Short mmCIF file of C-alpha atoms and ligand atoms in Angstrom, two decimals:
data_model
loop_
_atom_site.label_atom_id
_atom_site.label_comp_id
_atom_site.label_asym_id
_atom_site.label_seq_id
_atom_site.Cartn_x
_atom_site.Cartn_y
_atom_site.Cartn_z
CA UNK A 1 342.07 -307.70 127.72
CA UNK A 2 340.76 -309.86 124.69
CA UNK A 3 343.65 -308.34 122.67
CA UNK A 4 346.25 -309.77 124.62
CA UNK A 5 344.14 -313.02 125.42
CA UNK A 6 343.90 -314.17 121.61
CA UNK A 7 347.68 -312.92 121.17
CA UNK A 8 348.74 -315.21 124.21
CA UNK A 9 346.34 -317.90 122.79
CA UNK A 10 348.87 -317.52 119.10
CA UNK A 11 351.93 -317.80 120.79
CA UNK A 12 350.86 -320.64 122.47
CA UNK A 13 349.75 -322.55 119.65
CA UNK A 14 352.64 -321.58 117.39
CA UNK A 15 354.62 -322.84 119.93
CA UNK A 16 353.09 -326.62 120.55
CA UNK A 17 353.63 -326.36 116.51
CA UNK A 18 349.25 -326.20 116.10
CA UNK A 19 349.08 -325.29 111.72
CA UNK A 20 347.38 -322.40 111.13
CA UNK A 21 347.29 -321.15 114.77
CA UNK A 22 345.57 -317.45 114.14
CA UNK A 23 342.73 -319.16 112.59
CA UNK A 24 342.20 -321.65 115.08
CA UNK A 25 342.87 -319.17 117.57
CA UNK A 26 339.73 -316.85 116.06
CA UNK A 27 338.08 -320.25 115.51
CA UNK A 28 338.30 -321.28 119.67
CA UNK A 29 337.68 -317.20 121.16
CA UNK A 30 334.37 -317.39 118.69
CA UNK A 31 333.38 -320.72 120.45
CA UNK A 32 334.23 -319.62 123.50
CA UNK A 33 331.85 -316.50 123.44
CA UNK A 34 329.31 -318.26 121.44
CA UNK A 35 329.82 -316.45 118.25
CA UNK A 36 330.70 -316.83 114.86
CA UNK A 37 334.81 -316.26 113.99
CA UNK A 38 333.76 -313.57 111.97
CA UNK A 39 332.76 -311.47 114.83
CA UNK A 40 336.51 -311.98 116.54
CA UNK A 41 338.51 -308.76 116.37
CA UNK A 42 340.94 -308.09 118.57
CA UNK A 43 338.99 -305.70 120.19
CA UNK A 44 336.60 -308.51 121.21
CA UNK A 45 335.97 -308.67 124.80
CA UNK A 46 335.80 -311.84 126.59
CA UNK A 47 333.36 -312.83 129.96
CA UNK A 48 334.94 -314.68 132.75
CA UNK A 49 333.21 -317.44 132.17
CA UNK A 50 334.31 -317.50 128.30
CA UNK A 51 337.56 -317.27 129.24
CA UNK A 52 337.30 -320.25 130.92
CA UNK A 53 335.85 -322.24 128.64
CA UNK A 54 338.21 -320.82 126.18
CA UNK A 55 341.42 -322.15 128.57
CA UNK A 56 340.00 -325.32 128.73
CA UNK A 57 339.00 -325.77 124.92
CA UNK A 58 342.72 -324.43 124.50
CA UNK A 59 344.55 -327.24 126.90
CA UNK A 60 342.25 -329.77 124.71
CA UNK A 61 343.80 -328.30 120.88
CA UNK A 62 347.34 -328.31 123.12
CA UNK A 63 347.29 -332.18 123.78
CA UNK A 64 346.47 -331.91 120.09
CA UNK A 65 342.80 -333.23 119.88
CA UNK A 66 341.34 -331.76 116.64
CA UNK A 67 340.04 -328.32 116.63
CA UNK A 68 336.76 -329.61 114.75
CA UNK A 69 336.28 -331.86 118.21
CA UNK A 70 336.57 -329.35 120.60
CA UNK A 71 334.05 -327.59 118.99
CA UNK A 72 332.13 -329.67 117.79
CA UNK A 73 331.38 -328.68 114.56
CA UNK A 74 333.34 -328.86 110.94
CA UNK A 75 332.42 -327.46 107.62
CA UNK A 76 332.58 -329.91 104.72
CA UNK A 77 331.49 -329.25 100.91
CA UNK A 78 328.43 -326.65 101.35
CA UNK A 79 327.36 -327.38 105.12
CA UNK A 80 328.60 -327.26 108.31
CA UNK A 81 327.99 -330.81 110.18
CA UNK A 82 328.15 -332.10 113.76
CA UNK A 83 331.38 -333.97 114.71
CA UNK A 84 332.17 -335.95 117.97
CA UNK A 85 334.60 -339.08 119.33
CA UNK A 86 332.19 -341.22 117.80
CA UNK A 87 333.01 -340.18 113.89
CA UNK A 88 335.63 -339.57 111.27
CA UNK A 89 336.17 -335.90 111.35
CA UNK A 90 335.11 -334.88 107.66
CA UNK A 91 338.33 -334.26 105.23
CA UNK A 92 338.25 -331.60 102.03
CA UNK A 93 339.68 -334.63 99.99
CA UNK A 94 336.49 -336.38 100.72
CA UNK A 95 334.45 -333.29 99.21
CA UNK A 96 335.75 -334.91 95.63
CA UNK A 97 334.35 -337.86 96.00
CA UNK A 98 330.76 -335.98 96.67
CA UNK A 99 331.65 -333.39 93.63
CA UNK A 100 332.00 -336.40 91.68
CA UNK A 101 328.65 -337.77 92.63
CA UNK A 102 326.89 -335.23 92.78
CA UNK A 103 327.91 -334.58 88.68
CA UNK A 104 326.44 -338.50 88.29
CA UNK A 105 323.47 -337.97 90.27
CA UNK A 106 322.29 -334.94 87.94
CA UNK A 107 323.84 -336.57 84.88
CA UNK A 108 321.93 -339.80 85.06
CA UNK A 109 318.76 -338.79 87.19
CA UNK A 110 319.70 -340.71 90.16
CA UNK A 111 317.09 -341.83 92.16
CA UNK A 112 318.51 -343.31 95.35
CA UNK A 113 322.44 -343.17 96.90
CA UNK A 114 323.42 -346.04 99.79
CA UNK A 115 326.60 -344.17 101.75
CA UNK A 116 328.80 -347.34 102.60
CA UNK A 117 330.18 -346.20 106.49
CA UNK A 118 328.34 -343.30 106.77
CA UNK A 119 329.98 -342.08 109.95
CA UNK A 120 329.21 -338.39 110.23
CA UNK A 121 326.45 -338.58 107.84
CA UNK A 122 328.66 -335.78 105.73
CA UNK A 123 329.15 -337.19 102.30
CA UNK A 124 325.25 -338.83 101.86
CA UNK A 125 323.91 -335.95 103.81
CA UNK A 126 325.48 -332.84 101.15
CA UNK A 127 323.80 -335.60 98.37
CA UNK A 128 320.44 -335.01 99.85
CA UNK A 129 320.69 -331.27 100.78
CA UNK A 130 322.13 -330.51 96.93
CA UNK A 131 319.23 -333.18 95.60
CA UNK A 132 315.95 -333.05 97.14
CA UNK A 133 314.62 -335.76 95.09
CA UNK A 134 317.02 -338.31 96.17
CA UNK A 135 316.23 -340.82 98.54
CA UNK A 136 319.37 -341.97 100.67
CA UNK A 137 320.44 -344.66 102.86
CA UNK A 138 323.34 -344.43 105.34
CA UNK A 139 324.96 -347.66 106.91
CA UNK A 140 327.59 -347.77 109.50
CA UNK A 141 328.37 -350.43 112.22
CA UNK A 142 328.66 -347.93 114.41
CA UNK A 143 325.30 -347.08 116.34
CA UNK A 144 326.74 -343.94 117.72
CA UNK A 145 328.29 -343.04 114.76
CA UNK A 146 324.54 -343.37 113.34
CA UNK A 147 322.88 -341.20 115.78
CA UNK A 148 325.78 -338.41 115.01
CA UNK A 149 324.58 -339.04 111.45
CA UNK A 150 320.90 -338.55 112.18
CA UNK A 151 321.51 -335.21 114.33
CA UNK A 152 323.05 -333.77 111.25
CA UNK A 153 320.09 -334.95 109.30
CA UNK A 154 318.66 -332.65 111.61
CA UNK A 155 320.89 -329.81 111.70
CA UNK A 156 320.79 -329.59 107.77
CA UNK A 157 316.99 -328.78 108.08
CA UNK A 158 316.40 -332.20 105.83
CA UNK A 159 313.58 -334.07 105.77
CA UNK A 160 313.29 -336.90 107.64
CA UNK A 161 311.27 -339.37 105.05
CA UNK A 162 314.89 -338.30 102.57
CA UNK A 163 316.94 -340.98 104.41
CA UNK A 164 317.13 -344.02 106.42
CA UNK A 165 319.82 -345.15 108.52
CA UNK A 166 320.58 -348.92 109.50
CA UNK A 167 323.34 -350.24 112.11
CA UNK A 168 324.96 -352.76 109.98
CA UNK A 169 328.00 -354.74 109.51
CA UNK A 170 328.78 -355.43 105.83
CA UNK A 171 331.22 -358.43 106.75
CA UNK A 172 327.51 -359.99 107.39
CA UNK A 173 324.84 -361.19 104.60
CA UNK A 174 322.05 -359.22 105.88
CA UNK A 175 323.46 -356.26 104.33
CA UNK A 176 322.52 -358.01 100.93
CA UNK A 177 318.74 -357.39 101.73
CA UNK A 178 319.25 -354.21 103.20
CA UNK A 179 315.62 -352.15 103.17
CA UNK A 180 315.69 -350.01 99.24
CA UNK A 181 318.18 -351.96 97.08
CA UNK A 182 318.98 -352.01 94.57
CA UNK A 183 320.70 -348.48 94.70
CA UNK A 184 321.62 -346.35 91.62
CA UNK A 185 324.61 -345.25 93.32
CA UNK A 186 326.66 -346.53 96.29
CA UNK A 187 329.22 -344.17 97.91
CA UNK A 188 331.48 -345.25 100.55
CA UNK A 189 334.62 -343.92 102.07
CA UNK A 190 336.18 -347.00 103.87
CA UNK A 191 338.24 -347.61 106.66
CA UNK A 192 341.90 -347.99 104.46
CA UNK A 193 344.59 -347.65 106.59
CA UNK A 194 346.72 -350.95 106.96
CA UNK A 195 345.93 -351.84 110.63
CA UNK A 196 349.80 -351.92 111.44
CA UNK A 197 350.35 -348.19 110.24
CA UNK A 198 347.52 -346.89 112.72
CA UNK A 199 350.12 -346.34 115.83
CA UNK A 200 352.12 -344.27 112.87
CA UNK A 201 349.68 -341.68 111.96
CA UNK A 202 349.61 -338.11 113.51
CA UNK A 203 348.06 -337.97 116.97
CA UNK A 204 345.26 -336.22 116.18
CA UNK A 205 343.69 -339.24 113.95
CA UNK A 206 345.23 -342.26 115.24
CA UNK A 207 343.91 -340.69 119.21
CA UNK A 208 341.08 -339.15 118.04
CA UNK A 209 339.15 -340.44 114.68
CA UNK A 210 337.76 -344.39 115.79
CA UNK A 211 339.94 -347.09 115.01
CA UNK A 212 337.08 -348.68 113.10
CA UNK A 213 336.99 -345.51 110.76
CA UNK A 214 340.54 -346.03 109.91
CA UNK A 215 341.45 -349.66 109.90
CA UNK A 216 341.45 -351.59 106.43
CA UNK A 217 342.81 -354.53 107.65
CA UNK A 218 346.19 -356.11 107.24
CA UNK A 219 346.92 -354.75 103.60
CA UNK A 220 343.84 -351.78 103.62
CA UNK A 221 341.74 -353.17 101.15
CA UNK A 222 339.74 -355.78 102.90
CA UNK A 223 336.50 -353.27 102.97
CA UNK A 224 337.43 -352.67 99.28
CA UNK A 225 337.19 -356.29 98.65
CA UNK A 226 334.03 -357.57 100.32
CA UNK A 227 332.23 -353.75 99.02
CA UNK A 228 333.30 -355.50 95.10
CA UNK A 229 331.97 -358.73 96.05
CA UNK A 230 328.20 -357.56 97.42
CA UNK A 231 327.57 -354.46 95.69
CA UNK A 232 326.51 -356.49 92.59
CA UNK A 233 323.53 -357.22 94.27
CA UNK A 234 322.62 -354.02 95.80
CA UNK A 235 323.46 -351.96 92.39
CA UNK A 236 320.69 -351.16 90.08
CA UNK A 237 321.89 -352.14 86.61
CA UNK A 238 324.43 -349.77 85.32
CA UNK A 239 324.75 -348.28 88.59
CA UNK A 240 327.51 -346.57 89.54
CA UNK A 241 330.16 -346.79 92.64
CA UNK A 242 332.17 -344.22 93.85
CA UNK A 243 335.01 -345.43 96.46
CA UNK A 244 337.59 -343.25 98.42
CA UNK A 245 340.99 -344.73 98.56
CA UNK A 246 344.41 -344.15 100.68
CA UNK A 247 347.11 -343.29 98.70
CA UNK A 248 348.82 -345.40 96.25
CA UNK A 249 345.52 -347.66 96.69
CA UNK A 250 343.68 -346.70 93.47
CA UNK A 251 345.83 -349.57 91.23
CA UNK A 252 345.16 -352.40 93.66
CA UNK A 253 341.32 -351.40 93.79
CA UNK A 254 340.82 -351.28 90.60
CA UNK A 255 341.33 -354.83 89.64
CA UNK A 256 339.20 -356.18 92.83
CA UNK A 257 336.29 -354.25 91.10
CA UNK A 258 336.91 -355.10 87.24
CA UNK A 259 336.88 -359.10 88.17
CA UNK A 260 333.85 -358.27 90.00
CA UNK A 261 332.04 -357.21 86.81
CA UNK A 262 332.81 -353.48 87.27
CA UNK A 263 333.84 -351.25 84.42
CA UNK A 264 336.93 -348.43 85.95
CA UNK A 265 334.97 -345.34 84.50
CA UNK A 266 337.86 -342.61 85.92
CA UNK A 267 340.37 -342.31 88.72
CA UNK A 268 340.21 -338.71 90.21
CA UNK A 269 343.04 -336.73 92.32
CA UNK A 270 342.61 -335.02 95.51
CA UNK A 271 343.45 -331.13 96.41
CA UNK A 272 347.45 -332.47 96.38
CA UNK A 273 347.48 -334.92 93.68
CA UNK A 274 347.21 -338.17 95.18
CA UNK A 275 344.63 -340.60 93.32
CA UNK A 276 341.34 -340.51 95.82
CA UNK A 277 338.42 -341.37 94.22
CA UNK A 278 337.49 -344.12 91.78
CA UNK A 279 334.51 -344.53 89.70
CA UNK A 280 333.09 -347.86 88.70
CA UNK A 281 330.06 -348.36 86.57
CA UNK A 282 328.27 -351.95 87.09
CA UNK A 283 328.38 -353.87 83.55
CA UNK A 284 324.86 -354.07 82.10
CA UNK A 285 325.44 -358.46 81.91
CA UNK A 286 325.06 -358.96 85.77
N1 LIG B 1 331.58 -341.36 105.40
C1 LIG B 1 332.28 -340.68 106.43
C2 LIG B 1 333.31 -339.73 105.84
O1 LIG B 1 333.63 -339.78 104.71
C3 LIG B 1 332.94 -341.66 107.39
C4 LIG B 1 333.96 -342.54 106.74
C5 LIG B 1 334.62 -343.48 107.72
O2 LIG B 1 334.28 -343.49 108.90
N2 LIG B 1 335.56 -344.27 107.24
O3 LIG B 1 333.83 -338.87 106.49
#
């Protein structure tokens, strides 16, 4: 019975120690019969063949890959976007950072956003969906990240002349004459963590999110620092640059950015406090 199939599913999870296991217990049974969680009760009756995929997707969320893989899906800010191996899995800290631009962009008629990393597509893509006017441009070195990025282009019903998407690596000068600079607005959230913490973090990043989503180098920064030294030159003047940190990052960012001939506008915290997103407005003399 589906009663006793989504109340074998919670004991398993609270078990293996899965957070919130009746929610991603709802969460599985409603991808498992193709439905929405809403329509889970636990009167809901289950095929054979859903409760197979349902033991499998379970195993999977028991080895502890993230529920948002399995399914495929996550929702982030307003919209529900595609996830896979290939990208970051969107975070609700990260919805900050596109709160906070999204309060520039209507503030100071932004024309055009570059996303630094772009990875899922999920912080440029809510841009464009809240702003039809804006024109945006994603980067990542990742091609496959890129084509998940494109898909949810798709999936968000945008259209396709709002946003152009380039495999790049910014370590290289060719991202200095990448196709629409000068930007009014770059957004980027950077791989920060210090490459010898990687092997520390829970399973379900450090196994599951790509290592070159996560690693910042030795110390974290060293996207931070070569994103201050070219974005000069692909900022409009007084354009602004909105950066996602790790925490206890935001003071060592700052000065990279201020010697680069940024002004520190404001720091802002994320849903627990920690310092996550830092604004920077390009001085009008360069
Ligand atoms: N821009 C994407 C995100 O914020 C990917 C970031 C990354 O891969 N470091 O989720």
């Amino acid at each position: 019975m589906a009663q006793s199939v989504y109340e074998e599913l919670i004991r398993r999870f609270i078990e293996a120690k899965i957070p919130s296991p009746r929610l991603e217990a709802r969460l599985l049974i409603a991808a498992a019969a193709g439905t929405d969680a809403d329509n889970i009760s636990s009167d809901t009756v289950l095929s054979d063949d859903a409760k197979k995929r349902l033991e499998k997707m379970a195993e999977e969320r028991l080895k502890h890959k993230p529920l948002d893989k399995i399914i495929g899906h996550k929702a982030f800010y307003k919209y529900d976007f595609i996830v896979n191996e290939n990208v970051l899995s969107p975070r609700p800290d990260t919805e900050i950072l596109v709160m906070a631009a999204a309060d520039i962009i209507h503030k100071h008629n932004v024309r055009s956003v570059l996303d630094m990393g772009t990875g899922s597509g999920c912080i440029l893509l809510s841009l464009l969906k809240d702003f039809p006017d804006l024109h945006g441009t994603g980067i990542d070195i990742s091609d496959t990240a890129l084509q998940t990025a494109r898909s949810n282009l798709k999936k968000l019903n945008l259209n396709l002349r709002q946003a152009d998407f380039f495999q790049t690596d910014w370590f290289n000068d060719h991202i200095l004459s990448v196709h629409g600079a000068p930007f009014d607005l770059i957004v980027s959230n950077p791989p920060y963590i210090p490459g010898d913490e990687i092997n520390s973090l829970d399973t379900e990043v450090k196994d599951f999110d790509p290592k070159l989503a996560l690693d910042g180098g030795s110390d974290g920064l060293k996207s931070y620092r070569r994103i201050a030294e070219i974005s000069p030159f692909l900022l409009s003047s007084k354009g602004f640059i909105l950066l996602e940190c790790g925490a206890g990052q935001a003071q060592d960012i700052i000065p990279i950015f201020t010697l680069n001939g940024f002004e520190h506008i404001k720091t802002l915290p994320d849903l627990a406090g920690i310092e996550r997103c830092i604004i920077f407005r390009k001085k009008d003399c360069i």
